[in-house]
Amino acid sequence: MKDNSTSNTYKFLFISLMLLVVAASVAIFLNHNRYEKAMEEHIQNALRVEEIDATPMNILGDYSVQILEAGVETQYTASIREDSLGNPVMTLYDEYEPRKMMLTINEDGSLYSDYLGRGIMSFKSNIGKIIIRFEKEDMVCTLTR
């Protein structure tokens, strides 16, 4: 004959062990879920780009330029400076001679160039990156600083 108290002790230990396994599994799941959410939030913050208004002060500087026109990508450097009247002028540098382009800052905070079209300025705050994207017909010009 089996001792009833020993049998009950084993049942109690078995049930306690099962409850411990279930509790640990739930804790691991919740911790993993929290980690996944934190990673997703971090990735979204890293990818966040905010559109900002162009002003005479925040567009001045040196830029890397990528022009995609009719499927052909070309890389340049450029600088945006003010002329003697305070108007922004972009100088595009390549292996030949620099090209100057007048820029207009519109009331809505966008930019305009006869050659490049309408431009929108944005800011990637987590790395302090300025991006200006001009579009005109089949050409896209992206300036980054």
PDB file of C-alpha atoms in Angstrom:
ATOM      1  CA  MET A   1       0.000   0.000   0.000  1.00  0.00           C
ATOM      2  CA  LYS A   2       1.085   3.510  -0.800  1.00  0.00           C
ATOM      3  CA  ASP A   3       1.319   6.151   1.796  1.00  0.00           C
ATOM      4  CA  ASN A   4      -1.392   8.697   1.019  1.00  0.00           C
ATOM      5  CA  SER A   5       0.568  11.629   2.463  1.00  0.00           C
ATOM      6  CA  THR A   6       3.579  10.842   0.209  1.00  0.00           C
ATOM      7  CA  SER A   7       1.319  10.650  -2.833  1.00  0.00           C
ATOM      8  CA  ASN A   8      -0.272  13.980  -1.952  1.00  0.00           C
ATOM      9  CA  THR A   9       3.169  15.529  -1.477  1.00  0.00           C
ATOM     10  CA  TYR A  10       4.221  14.400  -4.966  1.00  0.00           C
ATOM     11  CA  LYS A  11       0.985  15.749  -6.433  1.00  0.00           C
ATOM     12  CA  PHE A  12       1.537  19.053  -4.652  1.00  0.00           C
ATOM     13  CA  LEU A  13       5.146  19.247  -5.883  1.00  0.00           C
ATOM     14  CA  PHE A  14       4.089  18.347  -9.442  1.00  0.00           C
ATOM     15  CA  ILE A  15       1.337  20.993  -9.489  1.00  0.00           C
ATOM     16  CA  SER A  16       3.703  23.568  -7.970  1.00  0.00           C
ATOM     17  CA  LEU A  17       6.310  22.752 -10.614  1.00  0.00           C
ATOM     18  CA  MET A  18       3.727  23.081 -13.420  1.00  0.00           C
ATOM     19  CA  LEU A  19       2.545  26.444 -12.038  1.00  0.00           C
ATOM     20  CA  LEU A  20       6.159  27.598 -11.845  1.00  0.00           C
ATOM     21  CA  VAL A  21       6.765  26.570 -15.487  1.00  0.00           C
ATOM     22  CA  VAL A  22       3.600  28.365 -16.635  1.00  0.00           C
ATOM     23  CA  ALA A  23       4.501  31.517 -14.658  1.00  0.00           C
ATOM     24  CA  ALA A  24       8.051  31.510 -16.067  1.00  0.00           C
ATOM     25  CA  SER A  25       6.717  31.043 -19.611  1.00  0.00           C
ATOM     26  CA  VAL A  26       4.332  33.977 -19.201  1.00  0.00           C
ATOM     27  CA  ALA A  27       7.112  36.147 -17.770  1.00  0.00           C
ATOM     28  CA  ILE A  28       9.441  35.282 -20.673  1.00  0.00           C
ATOM     29  CA  PHE A  29       6.685  35.991 -23.208  1.00  0.00           C
ATOM     30  CA  LEU A  30       5.838  39.361 -21.658  1.00  0.00           C
ATOM     31  CA  ASN A  31       9.500  40.364 -21.427  1.00  0.00           C
ATOM     32  CA  HIS A  32      10.080  39.364 -25.058  1.00  0.00           C
ATOM     33  CA  ASN A  33       6.974  41.323 -26.100  1.00  0.00           C
ATOM     34  CA  ARG A  34       8.246  44.410 -24.253  1.00  0.00           C
ATOM     35  CA  TYR A  35      11.647  44.027 -25.925  1.00  0.00           C
ATOM     36  CA  GLU A  36      10.032  43.731 -29.369  1.00  0.00           C
ATOM     37  CA  LYS A  37       7.957  46.873 -28.768  1.00  0.00           C
ATOM     38  CA  ALA A  38      11.027  48.801 -27.595  1.00  0.00           C
ATOM     39  CA  MET A  39      12.968  47.715 -30.687  1.00  0.00           C
ATOM     40  CA  GLU A  40      10.088  48.698 -32.993  1.00  0.00           C
ATOM     41  CA  GLU A  41       9.854  52.115 -31.329  1.00  0.00           C
ATOM     42  CA  HIS A  42      13.617  52.602 -31.662  1.00  0.00           C
ATOM     43  CA  ILE A  43      13.491  51.691 -35.369  1.00  0.00           C
ATOM     44  CA  GLN A  44      10.565  54.059 -35.988  1.00  0.00           C
ATOM     45  CA  ASN A  45      12.430  56.893 -34.251  1.00  0.00           C
ATOM     46  CA  ALA A  46      15.518  56.198 -36.333  1.00  0.00           C
ATOM     47  CA  LEU A  47      13.490  56.332 -39.559  1.00  0.00           C
ATOM     48  CA  ARG A  48      11.402  59.386 -38.633  1.00  0.00           C
ATOM     49  CA  VAL A  49      11.868  62.314 -41.002  1.00  0.00           C
ATOM     50  CA  GLU A  50       9.989  65.546 -40.267  1.00  0.00           C
ATOM     51  CA  GLU A  51       9.104  68.020 -42.989  1.00  0.00           C
ATOM     52  CA  ILE A  52      10.298  71.516 -42.036  1.00  0.00           C
ATOM     53  CA  ASP A  53      10.001  74.966 -43.572  1.00  0.00           C
ATOM     54  CA  ALA A  54      12.981  76.246 -45.527  1.00  0.00           C
ATOM     55  CA  THR A  55      14.343  79.523 -44.193  1.00  0.00           C
ATOM     56  CA  PRO A  56      17.272  81.627 -45.384  1.00  0.00           C
ATOM     57  CA  MET A  57      19.284  80.438 -42.381  1.00  0.00           C
ATOM     58  CA  ASN A  58      18.596  76.691 -42.366  1.00  0.00           C
ATOM     59  CA  ILE A  59      19.263  76.034 -46.072  1.00  0.00           C
ATOM     60  CA  LEU A  60      22.752  77.542 -46.150  1.00  0.00           C
ATOM     61  CA  GLY A  61      25.582  75.020 -46.184  1.00  0.00           C
ATOM     62  CA  ASP A  62      27.367  72.302 -48.114  1.00  0.00           C
ATOM     63  CA  TYR A  63      25.517  69.280 -49.479  1.00  0.00           C
ATOM     64  CA  SER A  64      25.966  65.918 -51.131  1.00  0.00           C
ATOM     65  CA  VAL A  65      23.737  65.793 -54.193  1.00  0.00           C
ATOM     66  CA  GLN A  66      22.146  62.885 -56.020  1.00  0.00           C
ATOM     67  CA  ILE A  67      20.287  63.568 -59.258  1.00  0.00           C
ATOM     68  CA  LEU A  68      18.174  60.818 -60.765  1.00  0.00           C
ATOM     69  CA  GLU A  69      17.121  61.755 -64.286  1.00  0.00           C
ATOM     70  CA  ALA A  70      15.669  59.366 -66.860  1.00  0.00           C
ATOM     71  CA  GLY A  71      16.954  56.397 -64.868  1.00  0.00           C
ATOM     72  CA  VAL A  72      20.542  57.720 -64.646  1.00  0.00           C
ATOM     73  CA  GLU A  73      21.949  58.581 -61.222  1.00  0.00           C
ATOM     74  CA  THR A  74      24.669  61.222 -60.901  1.00  0.00           C
ATOM     75  CA  GLN A  75      26.498  62.350 -57.757  1.00  0.00           C
ATOM     76  CA  TYR A  76      27.649  65.914 -57.123  1.00  0.00           C
ATOM     77  CA  THR A  77      28.494  68.258 -54.312  1.00  0.00           C
ATOM     78  CA  ALA A  78      26.851  71.633 -53.866  1.00  0.00           C
ATOM     79  CA  SER A  79      26.807  74.648 -51.636  1.00  0.00           C
ATOM     80  CA  ILE A  80      23.984  77.042 -50.929  1.00  0.00           C
ATOM     81  CA  ARG A  81      25.055  80.581 -50.115  1.00  0.00           C
ATOM     82  CA  GLU A  82      23.419  84.008 -50.193  1.00  0.00           C
ATOM     83  CA  ASP A  83      24.154  86.408 -53.024  1.00  0.00           C
ATOM     84  CA  SER A  84      24.802  90.102 -52.401  1.00  0.00           C
ATOM     85  CA  LEU A  85      21.038  90.731 -52.172  1.00  0.00           C
ATOM     86  CA  GLY A  86      20.458  87.962 -49.620  1.00  0.00           C
ATOM     87  CA  ASN A  87      18.890  85.502 -52.109  1.00  0.00           C
ATOM     88  CA  PRO A  88      19.871  81.814 -51.848  1.00  0.00           C
ATOM     89  CA  VAL A  89      22.036  80.549 -54.702  1.00  0.00           C
ATOM     90  CA  MET A  90      23.007  76.897 -55.125  1.00  0.00           C
ATOM     91  CA  THR A  91      26.331  76.156 -56.784  1.00  0.00           C
ATOM     92  CA  LEU A  92      26.493  72.617 -58.192  1.00  0.00           C
ATOM     93  CA  TYR A  93      30.036  71.280 -58.558  1.00  0.00           C
ATOM     94  CA  ASP A  94      31.050  68.557 -60.997  1.00  0.00           C
ATOM     95  CA  GLU A  95      34.226  67.724 -62.933  1.00  0.00           C
ATOM     96  CA  TYR A  96      33.621  70.567 -65.405  1.00  0.00           C
ATOM     97  CA  GLU A  97      32.615  74.008 -64.234  1.00  0.00           C
ATOM     98  CA  PRO A  98      30.293  74.987 -61.389  1.00  0.00           C
ATOM     99  CA  ARG A  99      26.640  75.686 -62.255  1.00  0.00           C
ATOM    100  CA  LYS A 100      24.769  78.344 -60.312  1.00  0.00           C
ATOM    101  CA  MET A 101      21.027  78.074 -59.708  1.00  0.00           C
ATOM    102  CA  MET A 102      18.835  80.668 -58.059  1.00  0.00           C
ATOM    103  CA  LEU A 103      16.532  79.313 -55.355  1.00  0.00           C
ATOM    104  CA  THR A 104      13.295  80.857 -54.165  1.00  0.00           C
ATOM    105  CA  ILE A 105      11.854  80.250 -50.719  1.00  0.00           C
ATOM    106  CA  ASN A 106       8.069  80.180 -51.058  1.00  0.00           C
ATOM    107  CA  GLU A 107       5.654  81.419 -48.390  1.00  0.00           C
ATOM    108  CA  ASP A 108       4.604  77.835 -47.609  1.00  0.00           C
ATOM    109  CA  GLY A 109       8.211  76.930 -46.667  1.00  0.00           C
ATOM    110  CA  SER A 110       8.957  75.038 -49.871  1.00  0.00           C
ATOM    111  CA  LEU A 111      11.732  75.879 -52.342  1.00  0.00           C
ATOM    112  CA  TYR A 112      11.704  76.448 -56.080  1.00  0.00           C
ATOM    113  CA  SER A 113      14.353  76.334 -58.791  1.00  0.00           C
ATOM    114  CA  ASP A 114      13.725  76.806 -62.511  1.00  0.00           C
ATOM    115  CA  TYR A 115      16.035  73.885 -63.256  1.00  0.00           C
ATOM    116  CA  LEU A 116      15.167  71.537 -60.343  1.00  0.00           C
ATOM    117  CA  GLY A 117      11.487  72.300 -59.759  1.00  0.00           C
ATOM    118  CA  ARG A 118       9.735  72.358 -56.381  1.00  0.00           C
ATOM    119  CA  GLY A 119      11.716  71.385 -53.298  1.00  0.00           C
ATOM    120  CA  ILE A 120      10.654  70.160 -49.874  1.00  0.00           C
ATOM    121  CA  MET A 121      12.965  70.339 -46.887  1.00  0.00           C
ATOM    122  CA  SER A 122      12.999  67.737 -44.122  1.00  0.00           C
ATOM    123  CA  PHE A 123      15.002  66.976 -41.011  1.00  0.00           C
ATOM    124  CA  LYS A 124      16.063  63.660 -39.500  1.00  0.00           C
ATOM    125  CA  SER A 125      16.386  64.707 -35.873  1.00  0.00           C
ATOM    126  CA  ASN A 126      18.066  61.621 -34.428  1.00  0.00           C
ATOM    127  CA  ILE A 127      21.179  62.232 -36.560  1.00  0.00           C
ATOM    128  CA  GLY A 128      20.748  65.948 -37.365  1.00  0.00           C
ATOM    129  CA  LYS A 129      20.455  65.349 -41.116  1.00  0.00           C
ATOM    130  CA  ILE A 130      18.931  67.943 -43.462  1.00  0.00           C
ATOM    131  CA  ILE A 131      17.350  66.612 -46.672  1.00  0.00           C
ATOM    132  CA  ILE A 132      16.068  68.759 -49.531  1.00  0.00           C
ATOM    133  CA  ARG A 133      14.232  66.941 -52.310  1.00  0.00           C
ATOM    134  CA  PHE A 134      13.471  68.689 -55.595  1.00  0.00           C
ATOM    135  CA  GLU A 135      11.185  67.148 -58.210  1.00  0.00           C
ATOM    136  CA  LYS A 136      10.543  68.224 -61.779  1.00  0.00           C
ATOM    137  CA  GLU A 137       9.037  65.988 -64.470  1.00  0.00           C
ATOM    138  CA  ASP A 138      11.319  62.909 -64.694  1.00  0.00           C
ATOM    139  CA  MET A 139      14.086  64.336 -62.472  1.00  0.00           C
ATOM    140  CA  VAL A 140      14.558  63.983 -58.720  1.00  0.00           C
ATOM    141  CA  CYS A 141      17.357  65.875 -56.998  1.00  0.00           C
ATOM    142  CA  THR A 142      18.166  65.056 -53.370  1.00  0.00           C
ATOM    143  CA  LEU A 143      20.511  67.222 -51.320  1.00  0.00           C
ATOM    144  CA  THR A 144      21.737  65.921 -47.950  1.00  0.00           C
ATOM    145  CA  ARG A 145      23.765  67.598 -45.252  1.00  0.00           C
TER     146      ARG A 145
END
